[in-house]
């Protein structure tokens, strides 16, 4: 199964939850937000959000400074 993370293709061995994918990609803590197919996903729904073929994830982090 293939998904796109910030425009980059990633191949997954099987379907998995968003929370699991984020762990595998090294994302932890609360310093980022995630949108799946253009819709932001609340952190409380990461574990219940299943990844599907060709899903597009945007992972964004706030930038400090000016």
C-alpha angles and dihedrals in degrees: 000000000000129000131172121233114193087338095309120116118239125185116217122199091221143347113296142169121270089244091057093047091050090051091050090051091051099251115143137148126037104287098106142051128216132213121190114203090344097311120108113234118216112238089240089064099050093098093048096045111096121206117234135194112290095006111160117219125193113195113191133181127195117255119220121210138046 
